[in-house]
Short mmCIF file of C-alpha atoms and ligand atoms in Angstrom, two decimals:
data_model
loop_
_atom_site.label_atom_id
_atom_site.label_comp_id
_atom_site.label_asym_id
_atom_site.label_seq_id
_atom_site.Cartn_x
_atom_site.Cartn_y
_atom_site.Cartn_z
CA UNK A 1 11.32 -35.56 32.75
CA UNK A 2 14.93 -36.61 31.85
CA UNK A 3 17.15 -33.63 30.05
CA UNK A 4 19.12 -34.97 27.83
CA UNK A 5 22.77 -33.82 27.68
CA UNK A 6 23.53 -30.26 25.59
CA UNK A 7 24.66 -30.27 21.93
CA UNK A 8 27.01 -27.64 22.00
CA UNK A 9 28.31 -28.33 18.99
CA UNK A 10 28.79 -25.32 16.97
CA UNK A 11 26.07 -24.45 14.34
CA UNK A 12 27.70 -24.79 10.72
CA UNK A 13 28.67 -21.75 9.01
CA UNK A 14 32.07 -21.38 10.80
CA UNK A 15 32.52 -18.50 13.57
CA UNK A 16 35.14 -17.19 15.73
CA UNK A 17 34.50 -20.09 18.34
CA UNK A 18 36.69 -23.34 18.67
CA UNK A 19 35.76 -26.47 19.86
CA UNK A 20 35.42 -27.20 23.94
CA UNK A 21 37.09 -29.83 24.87
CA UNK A 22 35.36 -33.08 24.56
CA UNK A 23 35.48 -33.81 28.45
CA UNK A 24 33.14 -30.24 28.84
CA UNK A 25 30.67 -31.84 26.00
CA UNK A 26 27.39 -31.52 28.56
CA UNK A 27 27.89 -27.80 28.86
CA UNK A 28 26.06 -24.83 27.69
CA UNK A 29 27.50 -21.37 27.91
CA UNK A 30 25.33 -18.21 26.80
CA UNK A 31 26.87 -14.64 26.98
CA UNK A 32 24.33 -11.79 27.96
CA UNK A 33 25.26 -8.56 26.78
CA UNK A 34 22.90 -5.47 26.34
CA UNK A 35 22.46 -2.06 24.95
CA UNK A 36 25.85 -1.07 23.54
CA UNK A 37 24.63 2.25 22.17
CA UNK A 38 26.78 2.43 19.05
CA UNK A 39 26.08 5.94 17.71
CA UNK A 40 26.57 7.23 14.25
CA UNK A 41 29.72 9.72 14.41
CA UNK A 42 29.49 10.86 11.06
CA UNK A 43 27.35 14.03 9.67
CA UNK A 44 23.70 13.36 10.45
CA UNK A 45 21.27 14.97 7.93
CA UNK A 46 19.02 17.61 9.26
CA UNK A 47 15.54 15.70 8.09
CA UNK A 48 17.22 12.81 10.02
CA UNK A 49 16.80 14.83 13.52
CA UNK A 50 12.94 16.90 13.02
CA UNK A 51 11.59 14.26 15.13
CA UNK A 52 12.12 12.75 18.84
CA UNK A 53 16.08 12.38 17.22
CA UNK A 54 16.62 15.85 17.95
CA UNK A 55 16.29 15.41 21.68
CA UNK A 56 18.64 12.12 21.78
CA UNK A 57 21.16 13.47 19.11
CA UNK A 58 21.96 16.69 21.87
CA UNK A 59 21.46 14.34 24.82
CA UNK A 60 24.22 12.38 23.11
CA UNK A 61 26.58 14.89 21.74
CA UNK A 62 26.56 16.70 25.69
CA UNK A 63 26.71 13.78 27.50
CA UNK A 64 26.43 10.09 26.44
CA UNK A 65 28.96 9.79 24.25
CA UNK A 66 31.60 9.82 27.07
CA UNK A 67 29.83 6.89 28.86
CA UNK A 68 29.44 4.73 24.98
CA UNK A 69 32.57 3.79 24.33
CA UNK A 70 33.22 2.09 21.42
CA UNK A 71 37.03 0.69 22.53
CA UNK A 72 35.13 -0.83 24.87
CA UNK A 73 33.08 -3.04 22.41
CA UNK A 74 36.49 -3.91 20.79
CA UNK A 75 37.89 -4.99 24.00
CA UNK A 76 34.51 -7.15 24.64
CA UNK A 77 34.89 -8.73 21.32
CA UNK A 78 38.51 -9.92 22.51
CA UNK A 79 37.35 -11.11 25.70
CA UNK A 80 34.37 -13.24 24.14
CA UNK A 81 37.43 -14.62 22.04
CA UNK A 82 38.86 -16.27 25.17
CA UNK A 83 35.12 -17.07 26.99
CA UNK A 84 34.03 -19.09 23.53
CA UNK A 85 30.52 -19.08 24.84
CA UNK A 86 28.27 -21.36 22.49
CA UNK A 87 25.86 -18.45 21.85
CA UNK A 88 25.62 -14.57 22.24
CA UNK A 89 21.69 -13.04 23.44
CA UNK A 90 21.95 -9.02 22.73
CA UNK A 91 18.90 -7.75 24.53
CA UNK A 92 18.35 -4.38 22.52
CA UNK A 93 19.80 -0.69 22.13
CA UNK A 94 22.48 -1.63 19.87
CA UNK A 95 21.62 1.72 18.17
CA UNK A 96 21.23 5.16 20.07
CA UNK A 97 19.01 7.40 17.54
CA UNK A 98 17.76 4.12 15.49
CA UNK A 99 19.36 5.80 12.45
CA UNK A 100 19.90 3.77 8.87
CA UNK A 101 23.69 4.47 9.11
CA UNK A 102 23.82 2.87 12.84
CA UNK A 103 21.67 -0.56 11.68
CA UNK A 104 24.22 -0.45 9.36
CA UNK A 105 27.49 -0.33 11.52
CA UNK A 106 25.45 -2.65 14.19
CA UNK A 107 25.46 -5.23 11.51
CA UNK A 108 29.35 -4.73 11.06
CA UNK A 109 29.98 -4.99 14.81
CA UNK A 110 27.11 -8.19 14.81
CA UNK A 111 28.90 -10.02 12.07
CA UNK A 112 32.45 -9.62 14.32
CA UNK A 113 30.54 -11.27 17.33
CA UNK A 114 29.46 -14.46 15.48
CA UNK A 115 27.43 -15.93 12.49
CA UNK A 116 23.64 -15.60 12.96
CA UNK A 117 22.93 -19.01 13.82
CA UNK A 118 25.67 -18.40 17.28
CA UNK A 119 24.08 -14.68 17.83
CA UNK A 120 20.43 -13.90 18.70
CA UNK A 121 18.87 -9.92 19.14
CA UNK A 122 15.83 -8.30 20.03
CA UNK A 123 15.50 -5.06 19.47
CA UNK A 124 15.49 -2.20 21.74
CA UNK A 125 13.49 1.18 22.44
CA UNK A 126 16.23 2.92 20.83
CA UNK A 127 16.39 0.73 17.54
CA UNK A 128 12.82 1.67 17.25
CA UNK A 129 13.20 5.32 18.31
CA UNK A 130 11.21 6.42 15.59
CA UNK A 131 9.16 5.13 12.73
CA UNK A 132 12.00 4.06 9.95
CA UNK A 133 12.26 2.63 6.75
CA UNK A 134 12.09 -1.42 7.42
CA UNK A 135 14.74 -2.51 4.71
CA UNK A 136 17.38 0.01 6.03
CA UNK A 137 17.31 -0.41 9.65
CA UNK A 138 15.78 -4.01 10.70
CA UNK A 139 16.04 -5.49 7.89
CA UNK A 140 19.43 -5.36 7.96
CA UNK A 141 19.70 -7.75 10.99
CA UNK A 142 17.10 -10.15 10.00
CA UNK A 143 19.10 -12.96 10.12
CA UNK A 144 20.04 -11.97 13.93
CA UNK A 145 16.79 -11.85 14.79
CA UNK A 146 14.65 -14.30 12.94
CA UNK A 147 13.70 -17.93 14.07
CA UNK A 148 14.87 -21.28 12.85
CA UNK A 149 13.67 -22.29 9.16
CA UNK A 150 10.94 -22.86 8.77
CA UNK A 151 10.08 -19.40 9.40
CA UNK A 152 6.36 -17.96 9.78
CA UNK A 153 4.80 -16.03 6.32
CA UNK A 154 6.94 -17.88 4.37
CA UNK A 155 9.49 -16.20 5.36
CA UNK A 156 8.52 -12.77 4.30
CA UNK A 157 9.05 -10.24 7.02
CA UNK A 158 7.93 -6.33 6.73
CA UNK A 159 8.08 -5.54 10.11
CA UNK A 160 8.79 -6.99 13.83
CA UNK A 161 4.84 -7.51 14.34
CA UNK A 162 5.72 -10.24 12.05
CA UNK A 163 8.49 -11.51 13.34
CA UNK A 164 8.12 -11.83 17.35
CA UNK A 165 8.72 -13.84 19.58
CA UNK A 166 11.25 -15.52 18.04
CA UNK A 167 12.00 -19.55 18.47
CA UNK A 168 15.53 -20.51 18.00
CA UNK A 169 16.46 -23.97 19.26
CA UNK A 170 20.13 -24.67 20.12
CA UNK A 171 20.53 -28.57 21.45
CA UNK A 172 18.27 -28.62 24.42
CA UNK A 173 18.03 -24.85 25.10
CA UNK A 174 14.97 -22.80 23.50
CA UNK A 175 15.71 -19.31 23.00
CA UNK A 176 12.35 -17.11 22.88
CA UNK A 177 12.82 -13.55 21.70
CA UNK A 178 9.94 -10.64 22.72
CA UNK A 179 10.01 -7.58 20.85
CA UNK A 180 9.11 -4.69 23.68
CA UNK A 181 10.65 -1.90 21.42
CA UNK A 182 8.13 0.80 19.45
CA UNK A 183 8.17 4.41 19.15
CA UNK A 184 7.14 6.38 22.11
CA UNK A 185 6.96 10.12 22.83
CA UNK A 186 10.28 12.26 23.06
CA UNK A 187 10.29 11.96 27.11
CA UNK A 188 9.31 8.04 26.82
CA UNK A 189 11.43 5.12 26.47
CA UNK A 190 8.52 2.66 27.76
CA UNK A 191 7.54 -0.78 26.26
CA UNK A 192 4.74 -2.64 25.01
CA UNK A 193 4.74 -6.54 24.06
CA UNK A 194 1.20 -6.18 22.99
CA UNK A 195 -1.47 -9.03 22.78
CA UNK A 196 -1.08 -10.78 19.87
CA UNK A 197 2.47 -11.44 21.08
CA UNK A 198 1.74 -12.50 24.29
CA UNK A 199 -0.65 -14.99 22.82
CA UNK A 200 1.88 -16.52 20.54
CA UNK A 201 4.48 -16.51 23.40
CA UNK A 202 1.93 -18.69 25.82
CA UNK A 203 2.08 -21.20 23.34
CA UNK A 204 5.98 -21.25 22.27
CA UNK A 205 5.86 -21.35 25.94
CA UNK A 206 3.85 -24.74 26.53
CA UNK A 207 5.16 -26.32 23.29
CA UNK A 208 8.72 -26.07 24.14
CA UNK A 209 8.36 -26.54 28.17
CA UNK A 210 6.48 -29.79 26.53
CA UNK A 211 9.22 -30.67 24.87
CA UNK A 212 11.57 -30.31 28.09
CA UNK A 213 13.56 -27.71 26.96
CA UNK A 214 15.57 -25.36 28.62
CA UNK A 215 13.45 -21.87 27.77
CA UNK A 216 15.38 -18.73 28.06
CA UNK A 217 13.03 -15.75 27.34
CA UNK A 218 14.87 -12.34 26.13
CA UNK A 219 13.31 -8.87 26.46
CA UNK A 220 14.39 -5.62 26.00
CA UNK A 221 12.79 -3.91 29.01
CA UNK A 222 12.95 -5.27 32.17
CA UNK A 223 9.62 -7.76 33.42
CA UNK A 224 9.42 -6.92 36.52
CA UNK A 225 8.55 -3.77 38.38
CA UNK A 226 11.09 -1.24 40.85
CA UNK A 227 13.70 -1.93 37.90
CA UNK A 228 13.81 1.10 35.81
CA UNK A 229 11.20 4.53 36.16
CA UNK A 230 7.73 4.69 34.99
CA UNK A 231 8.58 6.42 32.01
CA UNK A 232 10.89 3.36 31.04
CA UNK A 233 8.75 0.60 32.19
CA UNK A 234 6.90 -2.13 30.58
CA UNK A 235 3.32 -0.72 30.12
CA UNK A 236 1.95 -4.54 29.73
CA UNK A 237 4.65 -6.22 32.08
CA UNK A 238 2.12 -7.59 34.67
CA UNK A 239 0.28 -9.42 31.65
CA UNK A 240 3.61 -10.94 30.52
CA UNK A 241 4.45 -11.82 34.21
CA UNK A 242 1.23 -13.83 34.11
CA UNK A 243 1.88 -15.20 30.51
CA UNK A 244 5.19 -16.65 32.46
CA UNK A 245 3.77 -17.73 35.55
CA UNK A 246 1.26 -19.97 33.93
CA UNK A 247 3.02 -21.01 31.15
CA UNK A 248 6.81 -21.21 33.35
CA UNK A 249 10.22 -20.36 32.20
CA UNK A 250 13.74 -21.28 33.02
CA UNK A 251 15.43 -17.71 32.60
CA UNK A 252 14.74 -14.53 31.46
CA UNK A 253 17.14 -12.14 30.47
CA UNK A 254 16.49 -7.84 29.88
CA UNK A 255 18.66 -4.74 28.75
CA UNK A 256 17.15 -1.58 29.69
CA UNK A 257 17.98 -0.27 33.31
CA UNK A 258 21.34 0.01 32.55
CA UNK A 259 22.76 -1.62 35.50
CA UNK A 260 23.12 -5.41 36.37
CA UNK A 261 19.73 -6.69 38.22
CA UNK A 262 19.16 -10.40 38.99
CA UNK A 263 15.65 -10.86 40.74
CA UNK A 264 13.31 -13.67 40.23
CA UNK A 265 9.41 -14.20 38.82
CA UNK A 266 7.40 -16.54 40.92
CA UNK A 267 5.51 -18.53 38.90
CA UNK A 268 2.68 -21.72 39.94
CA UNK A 269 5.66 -24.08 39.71
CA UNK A 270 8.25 -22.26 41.20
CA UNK A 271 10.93 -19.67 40.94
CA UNK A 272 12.25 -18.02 37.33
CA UNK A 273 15.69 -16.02 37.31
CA UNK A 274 15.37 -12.79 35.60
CA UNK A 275 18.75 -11.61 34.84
CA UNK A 276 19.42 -8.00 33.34
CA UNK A 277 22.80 -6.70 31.72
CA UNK A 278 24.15 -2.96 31.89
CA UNK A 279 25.23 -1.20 28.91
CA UNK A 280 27.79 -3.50 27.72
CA UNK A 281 30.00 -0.13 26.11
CA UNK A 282 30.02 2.11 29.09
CA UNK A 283 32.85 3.60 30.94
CA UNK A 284 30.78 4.69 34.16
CA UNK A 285 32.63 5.36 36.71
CA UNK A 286 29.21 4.15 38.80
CA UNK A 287 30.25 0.50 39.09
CA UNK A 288 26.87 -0.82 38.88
CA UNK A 289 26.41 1.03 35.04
CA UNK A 290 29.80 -0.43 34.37
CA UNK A 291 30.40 -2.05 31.19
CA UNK A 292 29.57 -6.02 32.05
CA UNK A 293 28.00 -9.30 30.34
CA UNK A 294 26.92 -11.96 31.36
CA UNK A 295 27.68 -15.62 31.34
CA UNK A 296 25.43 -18.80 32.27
CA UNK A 297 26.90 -22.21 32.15
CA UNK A 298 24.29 -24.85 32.02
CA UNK A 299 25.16 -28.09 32.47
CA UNK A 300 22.71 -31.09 32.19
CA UNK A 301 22.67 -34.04 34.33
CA UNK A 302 20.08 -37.12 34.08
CA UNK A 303 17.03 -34.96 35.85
CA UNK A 304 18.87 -31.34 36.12
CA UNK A 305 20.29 -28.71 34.49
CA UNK A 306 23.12 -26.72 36.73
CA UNK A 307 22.66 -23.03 36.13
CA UNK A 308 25.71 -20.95 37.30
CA UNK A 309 25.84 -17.72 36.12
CA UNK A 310 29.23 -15.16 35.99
CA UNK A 311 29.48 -11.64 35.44
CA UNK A 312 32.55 -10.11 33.91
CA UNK A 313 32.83 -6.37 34.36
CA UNK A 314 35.14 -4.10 32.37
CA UNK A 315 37.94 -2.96 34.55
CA UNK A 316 39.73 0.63 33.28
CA UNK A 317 42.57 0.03 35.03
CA UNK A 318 43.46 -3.33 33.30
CA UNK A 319 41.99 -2.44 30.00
CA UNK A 320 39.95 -5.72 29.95
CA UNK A 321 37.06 -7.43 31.48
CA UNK A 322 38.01 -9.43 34.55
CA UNK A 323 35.10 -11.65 36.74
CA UNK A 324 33.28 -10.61 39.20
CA UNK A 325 33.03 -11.90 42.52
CA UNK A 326 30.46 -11.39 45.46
CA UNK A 327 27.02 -9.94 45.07
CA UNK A 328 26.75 -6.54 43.63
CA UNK A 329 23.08 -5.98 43.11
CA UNK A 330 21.66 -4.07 45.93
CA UNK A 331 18.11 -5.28 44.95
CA UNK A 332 18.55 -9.21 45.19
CA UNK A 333 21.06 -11.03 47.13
CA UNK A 334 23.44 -13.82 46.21
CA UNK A 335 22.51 -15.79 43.23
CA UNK A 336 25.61 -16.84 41.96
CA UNK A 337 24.80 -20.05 41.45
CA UNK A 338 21.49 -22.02 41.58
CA UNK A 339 19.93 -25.46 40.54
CA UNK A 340 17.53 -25.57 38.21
CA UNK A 341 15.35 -28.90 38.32
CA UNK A 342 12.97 -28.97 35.32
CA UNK A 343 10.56 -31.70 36.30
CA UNK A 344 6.87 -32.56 35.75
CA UNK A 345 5.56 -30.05 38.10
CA UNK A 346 7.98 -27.50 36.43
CA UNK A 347 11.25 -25.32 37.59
CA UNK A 348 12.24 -24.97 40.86
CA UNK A 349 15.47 -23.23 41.88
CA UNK A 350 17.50 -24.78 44.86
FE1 LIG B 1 16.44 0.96 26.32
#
């Protein structure tokens, strides 16, 4: 199977990103960032908080709002400026109480990143912390979220059971978005991807794999197991593990944990990355729950597609994110850079 080289042309609509240089024209870059928590600061109705709210509103008033920063996001924004990455995956928790007024500024701070055709989201346990009005909390980042035209329903969307996964296709990359986000109990923040889902994704899965695409599956929680506690795991992740195993991926990509995790999923035709992204807003002075994102370069060649991935972490000192050298995951060892060779008998990772 021959890859053909990236179109990294950027979609129409306009955006914040210029033009590569011609000489770079084979290259994909994708910035990873996840769950930047932006929490409404303004009054928050009582009626708003008679639910699990109440618990997250004090959790957040005592304690994470000094982690969330939002001059954080602003200096993130600047430094995406100067990466120009082609696109921008958001793997969930943009919101911390799922309230109308935070869709709302999400959207704002969405709209600063990129146009939706250069930005793609899936939602997070906190977006769906409760049950919520559809048309003034997802709704308002349909466009974010949605897949290419044609869409499914004719395009009518009442909630993310009709919506996920998600198939955006950018040159020769696929991007596949799960939705793992519901409402749980007030000491929960697990996932579900649910059957029907998983059954769609197994075929978004062969059809694009037999089309020789690059397929980079997004998630809010983490796939695999050890990551995060049992009250914030997957509940079906061992059925998506085998949805991905059979089926094969190039790259998946979580939120969740809170801290930067790169493991990989063995699959029948090899090995699959699984990247995951702190909070991209926090000021912990933990270095692992640091403030980071994540970028992957992929660059085609006749039979290959190089995969190097960077990490830039938000430094206080400098007031900016700088890169990130050596391994910092305890979990998984060097992976700064791999090869992945999409062939016949799928991915391997060399
Ligand atoms: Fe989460």
């Amino acid at each position: 199977m021959v890859i053909t080289p990236f179109d990294n042309k950027p979609p129409s609509g306009g955006g914040n990103r210029a033009q590569r240089n011609p000489a770079e024209k084979e290259r994909f870059v994708l910035a990873h960032l996840s769950d930047p928590h932006m929490a409404w600061a303004g009054p928050v109705k009582k009626r708003d908080l008679l639910n699990k709210r109440l618990a997250g509103y004090l959790k957040w008033r005592f304690f994470r709002n000094t982690e969330h920063r939002r001059e954080i996001l602003t200096i993130l924004k600047e430094d995406l400026d100067n990466t120009r990455p082609d696109h921008i995956v958001i793997t969930g928790d943009l919101t911390h109480l799922g309230l109308p007024a935070e869709f709302k500024k999400a959207r704002t701070w969405l709209q600063s990143l990129g146009t939706p055709s250069q930005v793609t989201v899936v939602p997070g346990n906190h977006d769906a912390y409760v049950r919520s009005d559809w048309d003034r909390t997802f709704a308002c980042w349909l466009d974010y979220m949605r897949s290419d035209p044609p869409c499914r329903n004719g395009g009518r969307v009442r909630g993310l059971d009709d919506l996920f996964p998600t198939l955006r296709v950018r040159g020769r990359i696929a991007l596949i978005g799960l939705c793992s986000a519901h409402p749980s109990a007030p000491h929960l923040a697990i996932g579900t991807v649910g059957g029907p889902q998983l059954r769609k994704l197994e075929t978004v899965l062969k059809q694009t794999g037999d089309r020789g695409l690059f397929r980079i599956v997004a998630i809010h929680h983490p796939p695999l197991s050890g990551i995060v506690s049992r009250r914030k795991r997957l509940t079906d992740a061992h059925a998506l593990r085998g949805v991905v195993a059979r089926c094969g991926a190039e790259l998946m990509l979580h939120g969740h944990a809170h801290r930067m995790a790169l493991n990989t999923l063995d699959t029948r035709s090899g090995r699959t990355p699984v990247a995951g992204a702190p909070s991209a807003s926090s000021s912990s002075s933990d270095h692992q729950r640091r403030a980071r994102y994540h970028v992957f370069t992929l660059t085609a060649s006749e039979n290959a597609c190089n995969v190097h991935m960077g990490r830039r972490v938000y430094s206080p000192d400098a007031r900016c994110f700088i890169p990130e050298k050596g391994t910092v995951s305890p979990v998984t060892g060097p992976l700064a850079l791999y090869r992945c060779i999409v062939g016949k008998h799928g991915t391997r990772i060399g």
